Short mmCIF file of N, CA and C in Angstrom, two decimals:
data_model
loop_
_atom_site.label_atom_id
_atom_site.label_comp_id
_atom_site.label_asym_id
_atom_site.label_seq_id
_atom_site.Cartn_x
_atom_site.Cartn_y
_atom_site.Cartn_z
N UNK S 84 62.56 28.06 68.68
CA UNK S 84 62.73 28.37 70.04
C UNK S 84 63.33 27.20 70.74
N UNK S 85 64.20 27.71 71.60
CA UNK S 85 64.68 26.52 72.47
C UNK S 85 64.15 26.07 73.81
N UNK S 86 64.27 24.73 74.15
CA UNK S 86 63.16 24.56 75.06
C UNK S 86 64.38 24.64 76.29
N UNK S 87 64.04 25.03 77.08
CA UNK S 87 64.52 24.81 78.92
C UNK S 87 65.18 23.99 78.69
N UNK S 88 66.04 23.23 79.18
CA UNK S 88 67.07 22.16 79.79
C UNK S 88 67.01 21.97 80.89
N UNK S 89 66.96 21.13 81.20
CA UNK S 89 66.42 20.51 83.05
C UNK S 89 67.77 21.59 83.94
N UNK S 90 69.21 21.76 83.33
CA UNK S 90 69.86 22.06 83.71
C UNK S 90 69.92 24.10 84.12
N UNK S 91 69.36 24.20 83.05
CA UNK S 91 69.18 25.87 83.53
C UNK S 91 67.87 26.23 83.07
N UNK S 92 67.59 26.60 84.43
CA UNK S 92 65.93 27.22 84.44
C UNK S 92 66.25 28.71 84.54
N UNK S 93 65.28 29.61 84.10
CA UNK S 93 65.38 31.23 83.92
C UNK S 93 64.99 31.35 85.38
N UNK S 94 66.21 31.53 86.45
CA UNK S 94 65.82 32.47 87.24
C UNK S 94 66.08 33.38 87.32
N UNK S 95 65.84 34.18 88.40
CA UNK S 95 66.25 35.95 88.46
C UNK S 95 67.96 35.62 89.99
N UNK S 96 68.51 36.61 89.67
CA UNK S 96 70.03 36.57 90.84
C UNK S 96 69.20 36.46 92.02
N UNK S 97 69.85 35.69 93.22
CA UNK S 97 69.27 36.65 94.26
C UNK S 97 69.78 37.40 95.27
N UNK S 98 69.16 38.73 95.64
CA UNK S 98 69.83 39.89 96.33
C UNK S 98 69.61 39.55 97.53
N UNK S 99 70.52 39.54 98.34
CA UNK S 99 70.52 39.77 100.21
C UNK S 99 70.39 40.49 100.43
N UNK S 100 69.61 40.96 101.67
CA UNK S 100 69.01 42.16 102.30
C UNK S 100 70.34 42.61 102.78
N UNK S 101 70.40 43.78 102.94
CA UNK S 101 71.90 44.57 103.57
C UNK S 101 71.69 44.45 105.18
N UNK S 102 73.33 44.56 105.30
CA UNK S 102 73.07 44.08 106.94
C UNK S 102 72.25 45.58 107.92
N UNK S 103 71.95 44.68 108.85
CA UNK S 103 71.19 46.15 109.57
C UNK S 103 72.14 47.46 109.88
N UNK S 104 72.08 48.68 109.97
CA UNK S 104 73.21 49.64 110.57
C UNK S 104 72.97 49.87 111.88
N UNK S 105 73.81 50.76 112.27
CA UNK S 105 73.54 51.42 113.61
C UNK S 105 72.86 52.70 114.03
N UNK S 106 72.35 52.80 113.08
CA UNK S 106 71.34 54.19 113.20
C UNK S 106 70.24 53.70 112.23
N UNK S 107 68.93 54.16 112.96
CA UNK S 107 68.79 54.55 114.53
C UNK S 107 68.85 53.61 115.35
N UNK S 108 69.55 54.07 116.32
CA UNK S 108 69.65 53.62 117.40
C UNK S 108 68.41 53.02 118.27
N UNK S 109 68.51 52.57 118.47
CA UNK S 109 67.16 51.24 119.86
C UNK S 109 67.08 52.13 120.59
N UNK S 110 66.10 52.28 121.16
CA UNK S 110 65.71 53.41 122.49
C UNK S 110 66.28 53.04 123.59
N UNK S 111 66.85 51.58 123.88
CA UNK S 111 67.43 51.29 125.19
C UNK S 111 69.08 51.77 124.89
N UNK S 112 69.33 52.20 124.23
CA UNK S 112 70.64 52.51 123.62
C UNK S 112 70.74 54.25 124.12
N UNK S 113 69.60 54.46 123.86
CA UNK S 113 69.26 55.84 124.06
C UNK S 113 69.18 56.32 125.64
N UNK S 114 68.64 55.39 126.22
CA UNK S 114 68.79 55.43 127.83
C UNK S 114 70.01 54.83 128.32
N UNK S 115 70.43 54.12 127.81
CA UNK S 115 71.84 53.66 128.11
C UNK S 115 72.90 54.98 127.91
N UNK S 116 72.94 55.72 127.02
CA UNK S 116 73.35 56.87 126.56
C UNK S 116 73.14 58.03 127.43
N UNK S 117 72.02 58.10 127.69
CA UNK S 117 71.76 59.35 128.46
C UNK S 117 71.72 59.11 129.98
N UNK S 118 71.58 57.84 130.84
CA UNK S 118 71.93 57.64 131.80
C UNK S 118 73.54 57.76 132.36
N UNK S 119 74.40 57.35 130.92
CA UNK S 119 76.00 58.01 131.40
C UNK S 119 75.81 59.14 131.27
N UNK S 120 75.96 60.27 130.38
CA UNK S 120 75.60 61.75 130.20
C UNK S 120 75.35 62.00 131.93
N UNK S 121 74.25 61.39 132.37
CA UNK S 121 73.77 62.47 133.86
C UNK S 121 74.55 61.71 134.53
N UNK S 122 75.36 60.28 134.40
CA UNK S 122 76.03 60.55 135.98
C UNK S 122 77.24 61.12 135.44
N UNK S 123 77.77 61.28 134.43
CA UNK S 123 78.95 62.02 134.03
C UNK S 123 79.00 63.59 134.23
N UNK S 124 77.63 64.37 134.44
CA UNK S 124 77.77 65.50 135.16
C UNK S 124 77.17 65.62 136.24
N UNK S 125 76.73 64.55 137.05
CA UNK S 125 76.34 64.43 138.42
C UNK S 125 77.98 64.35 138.62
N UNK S 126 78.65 63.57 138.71
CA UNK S 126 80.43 63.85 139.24
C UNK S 126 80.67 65.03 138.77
N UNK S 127 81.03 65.88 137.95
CA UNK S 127 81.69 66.84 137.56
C UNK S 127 80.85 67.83 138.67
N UNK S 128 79.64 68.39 138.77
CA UNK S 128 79.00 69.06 139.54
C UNK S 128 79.54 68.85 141.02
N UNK S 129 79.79 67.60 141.32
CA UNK S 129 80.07 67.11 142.52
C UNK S 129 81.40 67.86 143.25
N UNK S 130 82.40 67.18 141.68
CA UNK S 130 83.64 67.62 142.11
C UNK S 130 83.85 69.55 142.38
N UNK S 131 82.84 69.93 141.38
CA UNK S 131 83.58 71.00 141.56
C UNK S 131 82.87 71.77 142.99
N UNK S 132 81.62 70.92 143.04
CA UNK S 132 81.35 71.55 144.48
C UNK S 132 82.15 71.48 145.72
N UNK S 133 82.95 70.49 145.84
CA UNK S 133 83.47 70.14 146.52
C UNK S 133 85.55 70.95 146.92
N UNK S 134 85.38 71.16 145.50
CA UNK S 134 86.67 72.08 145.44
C UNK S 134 85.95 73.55 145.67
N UNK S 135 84.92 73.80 145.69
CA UNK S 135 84.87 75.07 146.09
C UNK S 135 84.62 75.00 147.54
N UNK S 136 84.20 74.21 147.89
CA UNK S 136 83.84 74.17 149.42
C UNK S 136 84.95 73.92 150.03
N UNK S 137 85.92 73.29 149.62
CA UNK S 137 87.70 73.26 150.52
C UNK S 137 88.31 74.60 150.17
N UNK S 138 88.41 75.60 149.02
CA UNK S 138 89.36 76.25 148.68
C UNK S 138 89.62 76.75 149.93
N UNK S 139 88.67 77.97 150.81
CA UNK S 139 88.91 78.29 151.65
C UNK S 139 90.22 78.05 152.55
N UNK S 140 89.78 76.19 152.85
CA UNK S 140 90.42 75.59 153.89
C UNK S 140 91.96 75.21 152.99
N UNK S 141 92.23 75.13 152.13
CA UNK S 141 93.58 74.84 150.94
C UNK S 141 94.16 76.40 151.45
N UNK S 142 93.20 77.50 150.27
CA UNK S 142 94.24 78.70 151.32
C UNK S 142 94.99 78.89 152.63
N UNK S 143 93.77 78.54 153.90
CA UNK S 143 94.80 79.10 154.72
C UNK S 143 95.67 78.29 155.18
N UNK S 144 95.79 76.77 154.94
CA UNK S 144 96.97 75.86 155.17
C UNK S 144 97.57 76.58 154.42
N UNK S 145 98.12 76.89 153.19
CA UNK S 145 99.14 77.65 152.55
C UNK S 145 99.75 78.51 153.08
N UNK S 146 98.68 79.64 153.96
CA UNK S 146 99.10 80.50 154.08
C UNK S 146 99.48 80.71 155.57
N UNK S 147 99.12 79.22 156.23
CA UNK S 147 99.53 79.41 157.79
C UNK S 147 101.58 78.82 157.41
N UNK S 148 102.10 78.64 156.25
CA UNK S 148 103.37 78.36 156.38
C UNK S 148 104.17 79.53 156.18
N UNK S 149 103.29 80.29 155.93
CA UNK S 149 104.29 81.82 155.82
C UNK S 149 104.23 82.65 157.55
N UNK S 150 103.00 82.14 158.15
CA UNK S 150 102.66 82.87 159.51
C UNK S 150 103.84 82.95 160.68
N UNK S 151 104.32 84.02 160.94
CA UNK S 151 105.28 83.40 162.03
C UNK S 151 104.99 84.49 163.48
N UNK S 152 103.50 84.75 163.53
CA UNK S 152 103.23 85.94 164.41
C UNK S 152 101.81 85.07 165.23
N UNK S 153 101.76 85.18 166.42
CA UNK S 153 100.42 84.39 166.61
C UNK S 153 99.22 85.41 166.50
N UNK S 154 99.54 86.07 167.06
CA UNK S 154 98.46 87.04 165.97
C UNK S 154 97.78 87.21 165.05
N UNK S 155 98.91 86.50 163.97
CA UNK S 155 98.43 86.38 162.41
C UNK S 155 97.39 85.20 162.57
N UNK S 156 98.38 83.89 162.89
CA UNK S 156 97.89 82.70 162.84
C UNK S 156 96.07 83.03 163.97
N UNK S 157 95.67 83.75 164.72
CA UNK S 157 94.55 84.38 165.32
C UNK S 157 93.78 84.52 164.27
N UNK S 158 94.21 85.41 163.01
CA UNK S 158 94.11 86.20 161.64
C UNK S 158 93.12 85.24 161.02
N UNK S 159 94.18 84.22 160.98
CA UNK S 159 94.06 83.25 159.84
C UNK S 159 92.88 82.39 160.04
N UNK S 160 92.87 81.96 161.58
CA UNK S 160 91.46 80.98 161.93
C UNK S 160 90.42 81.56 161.73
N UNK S 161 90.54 83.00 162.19
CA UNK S 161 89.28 84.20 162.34
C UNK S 161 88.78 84.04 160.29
N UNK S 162 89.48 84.38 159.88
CA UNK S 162 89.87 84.43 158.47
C UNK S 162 88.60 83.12 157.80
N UNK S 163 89.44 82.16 158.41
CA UNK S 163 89.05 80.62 157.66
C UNK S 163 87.55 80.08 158.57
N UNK S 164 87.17 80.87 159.52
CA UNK S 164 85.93 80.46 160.20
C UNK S 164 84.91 81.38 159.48
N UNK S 165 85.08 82.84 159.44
CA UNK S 165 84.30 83.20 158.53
C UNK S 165 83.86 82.75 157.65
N UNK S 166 84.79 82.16 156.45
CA UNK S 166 84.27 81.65 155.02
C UNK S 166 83.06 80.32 155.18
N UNK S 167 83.15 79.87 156.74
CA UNK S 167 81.83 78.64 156.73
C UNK S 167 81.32 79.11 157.64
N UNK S 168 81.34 79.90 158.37
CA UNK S 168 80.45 79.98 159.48
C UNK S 168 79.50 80.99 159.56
N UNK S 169 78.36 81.56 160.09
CA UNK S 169 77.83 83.01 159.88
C UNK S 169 78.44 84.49 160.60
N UNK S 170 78.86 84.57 159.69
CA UNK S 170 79.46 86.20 160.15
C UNK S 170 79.20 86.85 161.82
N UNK S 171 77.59 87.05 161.41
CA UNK S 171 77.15 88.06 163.03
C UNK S 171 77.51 86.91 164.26
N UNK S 172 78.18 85.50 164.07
CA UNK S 172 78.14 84.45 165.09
C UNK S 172 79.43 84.82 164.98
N UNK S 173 80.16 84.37 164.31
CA UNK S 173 81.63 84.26 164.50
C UNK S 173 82.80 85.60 165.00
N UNK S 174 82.42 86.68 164.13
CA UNK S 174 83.12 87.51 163.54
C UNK S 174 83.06 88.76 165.25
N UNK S 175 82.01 88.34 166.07
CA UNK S 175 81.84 89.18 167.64
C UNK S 175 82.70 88.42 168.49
N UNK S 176 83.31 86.76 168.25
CA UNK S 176 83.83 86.19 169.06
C UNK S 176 85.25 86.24 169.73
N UNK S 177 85.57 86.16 170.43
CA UNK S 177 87.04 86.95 171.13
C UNK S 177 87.31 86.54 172.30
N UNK S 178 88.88 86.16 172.88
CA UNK S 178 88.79 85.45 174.54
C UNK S 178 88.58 84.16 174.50
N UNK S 179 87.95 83.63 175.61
CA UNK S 179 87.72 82.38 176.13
C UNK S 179 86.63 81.79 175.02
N UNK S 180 86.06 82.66 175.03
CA UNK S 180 84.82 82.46 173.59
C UNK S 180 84.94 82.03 172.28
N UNK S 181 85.70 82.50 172.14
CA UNK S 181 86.37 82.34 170.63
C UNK S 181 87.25 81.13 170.82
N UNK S 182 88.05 80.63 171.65
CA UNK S 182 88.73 79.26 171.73
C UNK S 182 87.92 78.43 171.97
N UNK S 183 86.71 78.76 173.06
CA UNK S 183 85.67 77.82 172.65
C UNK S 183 84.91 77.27 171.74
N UNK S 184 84.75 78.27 170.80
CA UNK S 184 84.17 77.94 169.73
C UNK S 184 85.05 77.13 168.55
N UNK S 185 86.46 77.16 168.57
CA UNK S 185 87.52 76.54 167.87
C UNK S 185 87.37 75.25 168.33
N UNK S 186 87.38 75.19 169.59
CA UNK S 186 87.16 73.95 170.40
C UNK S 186 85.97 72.96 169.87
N UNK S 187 84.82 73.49 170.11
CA UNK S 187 83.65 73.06 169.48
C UNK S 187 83.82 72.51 168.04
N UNK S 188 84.15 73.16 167.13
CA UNK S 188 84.25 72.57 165.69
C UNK S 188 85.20 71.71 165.47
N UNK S 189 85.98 71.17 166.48
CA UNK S 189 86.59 70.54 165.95
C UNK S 189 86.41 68.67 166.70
N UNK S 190 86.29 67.90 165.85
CA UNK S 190 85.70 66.84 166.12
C UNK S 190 86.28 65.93 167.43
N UNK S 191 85.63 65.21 168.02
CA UNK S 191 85.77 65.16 168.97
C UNK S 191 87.06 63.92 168.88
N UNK S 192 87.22 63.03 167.83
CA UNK S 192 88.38 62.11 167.98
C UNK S 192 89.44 62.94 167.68
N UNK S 193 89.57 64.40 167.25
CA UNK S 193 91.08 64.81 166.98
C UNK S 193 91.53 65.51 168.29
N UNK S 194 90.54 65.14 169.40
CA UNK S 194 91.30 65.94 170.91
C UNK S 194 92.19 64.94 171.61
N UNK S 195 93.14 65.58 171.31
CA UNK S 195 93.88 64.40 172.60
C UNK S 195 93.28 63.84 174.11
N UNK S 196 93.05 63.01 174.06
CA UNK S 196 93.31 62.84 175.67
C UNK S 196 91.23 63.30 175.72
N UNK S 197 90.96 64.06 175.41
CA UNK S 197 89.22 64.55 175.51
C UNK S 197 89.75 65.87 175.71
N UNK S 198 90.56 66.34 175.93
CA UNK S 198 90.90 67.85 176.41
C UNK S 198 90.43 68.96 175.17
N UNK S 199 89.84 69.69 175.42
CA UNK S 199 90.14 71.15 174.37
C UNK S 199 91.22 71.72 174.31
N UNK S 200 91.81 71.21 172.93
CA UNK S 200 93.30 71.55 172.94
C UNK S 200 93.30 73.36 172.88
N UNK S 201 92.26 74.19 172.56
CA UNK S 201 92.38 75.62 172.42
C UNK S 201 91.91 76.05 173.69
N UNK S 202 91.12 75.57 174.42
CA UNK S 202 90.79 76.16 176.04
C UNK S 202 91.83 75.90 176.74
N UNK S 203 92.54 74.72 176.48
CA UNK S 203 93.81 74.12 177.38
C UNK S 203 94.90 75.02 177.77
N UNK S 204 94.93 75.64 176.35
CA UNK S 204 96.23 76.66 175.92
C UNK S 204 95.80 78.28 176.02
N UNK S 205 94.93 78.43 176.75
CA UNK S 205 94.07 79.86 176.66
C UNK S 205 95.61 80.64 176.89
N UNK S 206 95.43 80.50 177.80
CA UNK S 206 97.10 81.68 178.60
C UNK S 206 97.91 81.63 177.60
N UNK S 207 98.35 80.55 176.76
CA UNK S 207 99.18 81.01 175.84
C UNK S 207 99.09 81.71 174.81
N UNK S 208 97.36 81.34 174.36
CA UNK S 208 97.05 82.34 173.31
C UNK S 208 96.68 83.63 173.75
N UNK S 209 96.45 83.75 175.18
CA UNK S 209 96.35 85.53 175.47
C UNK S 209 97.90 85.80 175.11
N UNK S 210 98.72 85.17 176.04
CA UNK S 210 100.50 86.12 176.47
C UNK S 210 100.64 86.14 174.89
N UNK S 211 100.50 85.53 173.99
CA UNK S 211 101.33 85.18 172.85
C UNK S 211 100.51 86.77 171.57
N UNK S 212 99.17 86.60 171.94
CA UNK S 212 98.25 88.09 171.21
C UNK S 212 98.76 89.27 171.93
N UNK S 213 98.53 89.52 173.47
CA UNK S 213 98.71 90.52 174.14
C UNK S 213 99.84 91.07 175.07
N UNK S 214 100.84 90.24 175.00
CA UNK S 214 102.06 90.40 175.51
C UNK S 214 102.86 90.74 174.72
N UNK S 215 103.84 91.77 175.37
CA UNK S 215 105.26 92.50 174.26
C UNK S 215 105.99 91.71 174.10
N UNK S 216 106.34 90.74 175.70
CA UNK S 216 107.49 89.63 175.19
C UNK S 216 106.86 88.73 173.73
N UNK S 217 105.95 88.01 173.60
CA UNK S 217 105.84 87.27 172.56
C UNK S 217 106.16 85.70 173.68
N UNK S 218 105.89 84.66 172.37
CA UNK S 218 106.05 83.44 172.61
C UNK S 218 107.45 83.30 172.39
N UNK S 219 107.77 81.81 173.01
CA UNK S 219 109.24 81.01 172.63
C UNK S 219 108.99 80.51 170.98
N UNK S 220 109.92 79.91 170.50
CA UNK S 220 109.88 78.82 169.50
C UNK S 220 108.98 77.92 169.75
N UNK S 221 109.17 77.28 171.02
CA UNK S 221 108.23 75.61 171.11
C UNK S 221 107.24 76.31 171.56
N UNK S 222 106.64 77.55 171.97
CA UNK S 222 105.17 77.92 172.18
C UNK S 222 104.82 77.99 171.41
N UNK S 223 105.08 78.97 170.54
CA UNK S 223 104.95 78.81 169.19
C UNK S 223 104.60 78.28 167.99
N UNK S 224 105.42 77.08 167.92
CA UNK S 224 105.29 75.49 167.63
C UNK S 224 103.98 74.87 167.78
N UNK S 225 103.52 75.18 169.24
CA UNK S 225 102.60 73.79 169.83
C UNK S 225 101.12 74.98 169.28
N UNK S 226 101.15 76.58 169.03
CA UNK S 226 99.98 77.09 168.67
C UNK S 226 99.69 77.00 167.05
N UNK S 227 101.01 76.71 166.01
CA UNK S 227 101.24 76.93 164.89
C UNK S 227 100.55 75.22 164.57
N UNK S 228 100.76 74.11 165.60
CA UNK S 228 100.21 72.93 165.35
C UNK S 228 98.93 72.80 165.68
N UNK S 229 98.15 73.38 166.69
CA UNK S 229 96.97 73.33 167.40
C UNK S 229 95.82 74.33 165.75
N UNK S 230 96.70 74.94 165.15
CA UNK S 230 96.17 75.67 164.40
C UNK S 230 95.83 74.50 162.83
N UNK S 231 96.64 74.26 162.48
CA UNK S 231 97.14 73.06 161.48
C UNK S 231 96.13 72.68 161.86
N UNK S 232 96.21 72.14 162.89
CA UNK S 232 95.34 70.39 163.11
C UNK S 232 93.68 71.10 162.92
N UNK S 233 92.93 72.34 163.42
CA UNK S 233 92.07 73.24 163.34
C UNK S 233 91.55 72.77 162.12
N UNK S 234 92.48 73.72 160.69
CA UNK S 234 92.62 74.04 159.58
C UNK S 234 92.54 72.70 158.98
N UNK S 235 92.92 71.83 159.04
CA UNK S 235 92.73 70.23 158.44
C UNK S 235 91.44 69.38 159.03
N UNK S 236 91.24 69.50 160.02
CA UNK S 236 90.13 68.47 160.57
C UNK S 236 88.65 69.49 161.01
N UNK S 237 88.97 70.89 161.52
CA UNK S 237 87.30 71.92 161.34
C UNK S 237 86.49 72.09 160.13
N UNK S 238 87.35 72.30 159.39
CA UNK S 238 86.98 72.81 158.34
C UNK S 238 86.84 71.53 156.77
N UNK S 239 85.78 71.64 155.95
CA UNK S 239 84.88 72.38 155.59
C UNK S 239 84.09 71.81 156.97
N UNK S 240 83.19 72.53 158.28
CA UNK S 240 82.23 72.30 158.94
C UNK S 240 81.23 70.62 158.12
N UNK S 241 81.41 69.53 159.43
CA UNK S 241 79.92 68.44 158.98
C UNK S 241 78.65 69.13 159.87
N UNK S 242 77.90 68.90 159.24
CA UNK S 242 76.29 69.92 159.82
C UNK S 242 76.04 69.55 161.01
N UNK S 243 76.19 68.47 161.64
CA UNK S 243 76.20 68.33 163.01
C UNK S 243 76.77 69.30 163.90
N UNK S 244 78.07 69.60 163.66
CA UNK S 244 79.33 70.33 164.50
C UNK S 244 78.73 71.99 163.89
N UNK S 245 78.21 72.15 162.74
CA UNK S 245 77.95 73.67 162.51
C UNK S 245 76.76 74.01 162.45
N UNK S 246 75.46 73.02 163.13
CA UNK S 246 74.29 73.17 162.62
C UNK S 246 74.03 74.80 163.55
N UNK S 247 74.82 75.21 164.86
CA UNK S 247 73.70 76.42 165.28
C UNK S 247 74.82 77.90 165.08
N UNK S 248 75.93 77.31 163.84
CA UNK S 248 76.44 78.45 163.49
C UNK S 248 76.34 79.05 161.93
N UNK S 249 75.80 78.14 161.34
CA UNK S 249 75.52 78.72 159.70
C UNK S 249 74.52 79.26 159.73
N UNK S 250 74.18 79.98 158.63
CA UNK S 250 73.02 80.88 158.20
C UNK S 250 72.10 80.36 158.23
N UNK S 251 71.91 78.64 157.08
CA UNK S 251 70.96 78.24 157.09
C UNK S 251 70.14 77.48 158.46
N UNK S 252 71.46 77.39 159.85
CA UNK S 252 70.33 77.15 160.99
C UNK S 252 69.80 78.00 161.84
N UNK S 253 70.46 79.72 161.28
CA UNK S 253 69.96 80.89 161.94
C UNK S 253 68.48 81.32 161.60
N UNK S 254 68.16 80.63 160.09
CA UNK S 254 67.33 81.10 159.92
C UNK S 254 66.23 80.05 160.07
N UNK S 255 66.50 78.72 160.21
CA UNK S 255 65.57 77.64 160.89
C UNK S 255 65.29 78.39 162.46
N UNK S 256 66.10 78.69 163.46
CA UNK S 256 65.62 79.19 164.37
C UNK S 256 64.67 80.17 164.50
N UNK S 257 65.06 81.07 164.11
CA UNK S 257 64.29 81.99 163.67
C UNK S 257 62.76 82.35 163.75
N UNK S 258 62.70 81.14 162.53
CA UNK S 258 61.32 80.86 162.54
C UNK S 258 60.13 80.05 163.95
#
């Protein structure tokens, strides 16, 4: 038998532990994970609430560029106040009433001057509904803009300006 040699002793190889993987995952990995997940459909929920709550107001800008009747453009506000406002409030309104109420929703820095640009112009929006002659061009003009500006800055209603015309403050009263 041969004896050892100072130089090679019987050891065994030695194995390194394998490096760690990535599964499973650390539980803070896991909340890290699922905290994007919910705000990634907290936005998506957001957005699309938010496109449904303008479509309304997207339509009838579209559709006030085809309008060339004030009548229509009458149509169109009546039209676009319904979709936010409560029906049995809006839908009886007519006259001085009904420009008032255009008046009202619409915020108070987009009035020129402090004036109610739709009470201002009453006479024109009667002659222009109920008269055979009709409007000029620039009457026309200044109701087709008074309407615009409506349609961009009323609508979608902030709850302040619509709190005693939606459903949900008809039925807070109510009670």
């Amino acid at each position: 038998m041969t004896t050892p040699t100072p130089n090679t002793l019987p050891l065994a190889d030695i194995h390194l532990h394998t490096a760690p993987g990535m599964w499973p995952l650390a539980w803070g990995w896991w909340l890290v994970i699922a905290a994007t997940l919910a705000l990634i459909i907290a936005i998506v929920i957001g957005l699309r609430a938010r496109a449904n709550k303008t479509r309304a107001q997207k339509e009838a800008l579209q559709a006030l560029n085809t309008v060339t009747a004030l009548a229509d453009m009458n149509a169109l506000l009546k039209r676009a106040a319904l979709s936010y406002f409560d029906r049995e409030h809006v839908a009886g309104l007519t006259g001085a009433a009904w420009l008032r109420f255009l008046d009202e929703q619409l915020p108070a820095s987009k009035h020129p001057d402090g004036k109610h640009d739709f009470s201002a112009h009453q006479d024109l929006w009667q002659k222009g509904i109920f008269s055979k002659e009709g409007l000029s061009d620039t009457e026309l003009a200044t109701c087709k803009a008074l309407t615009e500006r409506w349609l961009k800055h009323a609508l979608p209603p902030k709850a302040s300006r619509a709190s005693s015309y939606t459903p949900a403050a008809k039925e807070e009263n109510h009670v």
